[in-house]
């Protein structure tokens, strides 16, 4: 196994620029939204959306309208936000937001803000603002129209397409963007001075242009695979620094931060020497990270590491066949996670450390990858400066840690021994135990985030059929450790019948039911007939189980 690693800088004497996030306060938006244009692909449902500065994720706030189109929503934010209005897109029986946008506007916490929107029959839109931020928002469309007219283009910037960039073209691209930025900023100065327009809109319009350039420079570097060691200094010089508290709510600024974060992640393995990972590395890792191993399992790992009384060939082969197969991907993910963490931590910008290290670890926490980040928490605590975001992450981490490693297994969670079950008759053998009952089968894995996300809905489904002849059966496939399996069952309170399948059993299950993705759900009637089923949150699932109980 080979991976690429980065050498790390140990320079920690960096001027501190603390992350300063305002305390959360509510934004209240009221108004009226009416849809006159008909489009079969769009629903007459809307939501507000903005990017969270720390996580980089979209926050969706659904809008509930009455029959006349009136609405009122209140939600907490850290300071002002540039918010998008998004219209629902039909996707089967679901409505998805974040795919179709109608424009952006600014909102500040505190005063009530009025926002009216109309989608007219000719598909044009009309929006008006009253109250807080009304001046800036009402002037925004006029500003953009004037800028486009002055540019002679529908684009804010005229430059060669990123698609046409080739290696060696970055410098010219950068010069072109810089020249165009100067023109736009000169236009802004004259435009806002002549109209005596809202100064907040002037400041945000300048930021929009600067961070537009910043984002496209990052994309150009990725495209051309060139290097720009002075990029951050250049961005400082044009007024687009990484840490810009005046831009914390600006959409383009947060888009730039997302791009820079992705840029750092991709650069982690872009160069450097290859490192061969030996079986001794894996054994050392297992001893450190899997403290739940039995004494026999730990003893085998120590044999692999013993340079005096070396492991026998039989022991080595058993270790390869058993542990390498089960843990190689986990180990590789942990190795890569640490390399990326160290790469971000080596950055000399304090803001990058505070924001991006928190974001990086939270992403892994959200994916239930505690085993990959447990060893990094101590470094995180010492590297990242104290701030409310850090405290919130550590609190959430501790809750997840306690749930995974310290939760007690419910008496209604039955762990069945699957080791002796024949792979070629696996499901048939299991179902013999539950003959005469309706079975709802959930195929999942310990590393599958969507699988675990559905467990709360699975609990709600179980609660609807308490004391009924329904068996909730959970088959865990392609997962490395039974201890993690047991911990997750306890932590998520997954009550029901459980089986932990080995690799051969998992493969046979996949072939028998053509399982190419998980979670996967099946429903079995009292006679043992198997059929595909929808997820536990589906009303159709409830109806199907209810109908089978009546037969």
Tab-separated table of N, CA, C and O in Angstrom, residues 417-432 473 475-477 499-502 504-510 512-513:
chain	number	residue	atom	x	y	z
A	417	UNK	N	-25.737	-14.667	16.562
A	417	UNK	CA	-24.458	-15.160	16.046
A	417	UNK	C	-24.630	-15.606	14.597
A	417	UNK	O	-25.378	-16.545	14.310
A	418	UNK	N	-23.957	-14.916	13.683
A	418	UNK	CA	-24.095	-15.235	12.256
A	418	UNK	C	-22.916	-16.035	11.711
A	418	UNK	O	-22.899	-16.385	10.533
A	419	UNK	N	-21.931	-16.330	12.564
A	419	UNK	CA	-20.691	-16.940	12.074
A	419	UNK	C	-20.904	-18.283	11.379
A	419	UNK	O	-20.224	-18.615	10.417
A	420	UNK	N	-21.852	-19.072	11.863
A	420	UNK	CA	-22.046	-20.413	11.316
A	420	UNK	C	-23.146	-20.478	10.264
A	420	UNK	O	-23.452	-21.564	9.755
A	421	UNK	N	-23.724	-19.333	9.920
A	421	UNK	CA	-24.777	-19.337	8.910
A	421	UNK	C	-24.170	-19.553	7.524
A	421	UNK	O	-23.194	-18.904	7.167
A	422	UNK	N	-24.727	-20.454	6.710
A	422	UNK	CA	-24.169	-20.718	5.372
A	422	UNK	C	-24.402	-19.533	4.443
A	422	UNK	O	-25.542	-19.070	4.300
A	423	UNK	N	-23.373	-19.010	3.771
A	423	UNK	CA	-23.552	-17.855	2.883
A	423	UNK	C	-24.569	-18.092	1.778
A	423	UNK	O	-25.340	-17.185	1.424
A	424	UNK	N	-24.606	-19.310	1.224
A	424	UNK	CA	-25.476	-19.570	0.077
A	424	UNK	C	-26.941	-19.777	0.462
A	424	UNK	O	-27.798	-19.896	-0.415
A	425	UNK	N	-27.230	-19.833	1.766
A	425	UNK	CA	-28.626	-19.947	2.206
A	425	UNK	C	-28.856	-19.025	3.401
A	425	UNK	O	-29.610	-19.347	4.314
A	426	UNK	N	-28.217	-17.900	3.356
A	426	UNK	CA	-28.169	-16.995	4.509
A	426	UNK	C	-29.557	-16.496	4.911
A	426	UNK	O	-30.032	-16.742	6.022
A	427	UNK	N	-30.217	-15.777	3.999
A	427	UNK	CA	-31.504	-15.172	4.323
A	427	UNK	C	-32.552	-16.236	4.604
A	427	UNK	O	-33.366	-16.102	5.535
A	428	UNK	N	-32.533	-17.304	3.812
A	428	UNK	CA	-33.499	-18.394	4.015
A	428	UNK	C	-33.363	-18.971	5.422
A	428	UNK	O	-34.373	-19.230	6.108
A	429	UNK	N	-32.127	-19.164	5.868
A	429	UNK	CA	-31.885	-19.712	7.197
A	429	UNK	C	-32.334	-18.748	8.289
A	429	UNK	O	-32.949	-19.150	9.283
A	430	UNK	N	-32.027	-17.465	8.112
A	430	UNK	CA	-32.424	-16.459	9.104
A	430	UNK	C	-33.941	-16.361	9.203
A	430	UNK	O	-34.514	-16.322	10.296
A	431	UNK	N	-34.630	-16.337	8.054
A	431	UNK	CA	-36.076	-16.132	8.039
A	431	UNK	C	-36.851	-17.306	8.628
A	431	UNK	O	-38.007	-17.142	9.047
A	432	UNK	N	-36.233	-18.499	8.672
A	432	UNK	CA	-36.899	-19.644	9.292
A	432	UNK	C	-37.259	-19.336	10.745
A	432	UNK	O	-38.276	-19.813	11.263
A	473	UNK	N	-35.503	-6.497	11.288
A	473	UNK	CA	-34.290	-7.290	11.102
A	473	UNK	C	-33.198	-6.420	10.477
A	473	UNK	O	-33.426	-5.774	9.456
A	475	UNK	N	-29.319	-6.414	9.030
A	475	UNK	CA	-28.151	-7.160	8.587
A	475	UNK	C	-27.021	-6.183	8.302
A	475	UNK	O	-27.117	-5.353	7.388
A	476	UNK	N	-25.954	-6.264	9.089
A	476	UNK	CA	-24.803	-5.370	8.922
A	476	UNK	C	-23.784	-6.044	8.004
A	476	UNK	O	-23.317	-7.154	8.286
A	477	UNK	N	-23.434	-5.389	6.906
A	477	UNK	CA	-22.548	-5.996	5.907
A	477	UNK	C	-21.252	-5.197	5.762
A	477	UNK	O	-21.195	-4.009	6.093
A	499	UNK	N	-27.719	-9.085	12.938
A	499	UNK	CA	-26.724	-10.055	12.482
A	499	UNK	C	-25.545	-9.296	11.880
A	499	UNK	O	-25.735	-8.379	11.077
A	500	UNK	N	-24.338	-9.700	12.273
A	500	UNK	CA	-23.104	-9.118	11.722
A	500	UNK	C	-22.537	-10.123	10.727
A	500	UNK	O	-22.086	-11.210	11.107
A	501	UNK	N	-22.572	-9.772	9.437
A	501	UNK	CA	-22.173	-10.713	8.385
A	501	UNK	C	-20.703	-10.535	8.013
A	501	UNK	O	-20.202	-9.407	7.905
A	502	UNK	N	-20.015	-11.646	7.789
A	502	UNK	CA	-18.625	-11.567	7.347
A	502	UNK	C	-18.570	-11.236	5.851
A	502	UNK	O	-19.610	-11.090	5.195
A	504	UNK	N	-17.762	-13.009	3.172
A	504	UNK	CA	-18.375	-13.991	2.274
A	504	UNK	C	-19.897	-13.905	2.330
A	504	UNK	O	-20.575	-13.953	1.299
A	505	UNK	N	-20.429	-13.766	3.526
A	505	UNK	CA	-21.880	-13.650	3.689
A	505	UNK	C	-22.397	-12.358	3.071
A	505	UNK	O	-23.458	-12.331	2.437
A	506	UNK	N	-21.648	-11.256	3.251
A	506	UNK	CA	-22.043	-9.967	2.686
A	506	UNK	C	-22.085	-10.031	1.167
A	506	UNK	O	-23.012	-9.521	0.528
A	507	UNK	N	-21.059	-10.671	0.580
A	507	UNK	CA	-21.000	-10.783	-0.876
A	507	UNK	C	-22.162	-11.604	-1.416
A	507	UNK	O	-22.773	-11.256	-2.436
A	508	UNK	N	-22.487	-12.698	-0.743
A	508	UNK	CA	-23.576	-13.552	-1.201
A	508	UNK	C	-24.921	-12.837	-1.071
A	508	UNK	O	-25.783	-12.955	-1.951
A	509	UNK	N	-25.105	-12.085	0.008
A	509	UNK	CA	-26.334	-11.304	0.185
A	509	UNK	C	-26.470	-10.295	-0.944
A	509	UNK	O	-27.562	-10.098	-1.496
A	510	UNK	N	-25.360	-9.635	-1.289
A	510	UNK	CA	-25.382	-8.657	-2.370
A	510	UNK	C	-25.758	-9.270	-3.694
A	510	UNK	O	-26.516	-8.690	-4.478
A	512	UNK	N	-27.487	-12.149	-4.127
A	512	UNK	CA	-28.846	-12.699	-4.083
A	512	UNK	C	-29.898	-11.624	-4.324
A	512	UNK	O	-30.888	-11.864	-5.023
A	513	UNK	N	-29.676	-10.412	-3.762
A	513	UNK	CA	-30.690	-9.360	-3.868
A	513	UNK	C	-30.213	-8.172	-4.710
A	513	UNK	O	-30.825	-7.106	-4.670
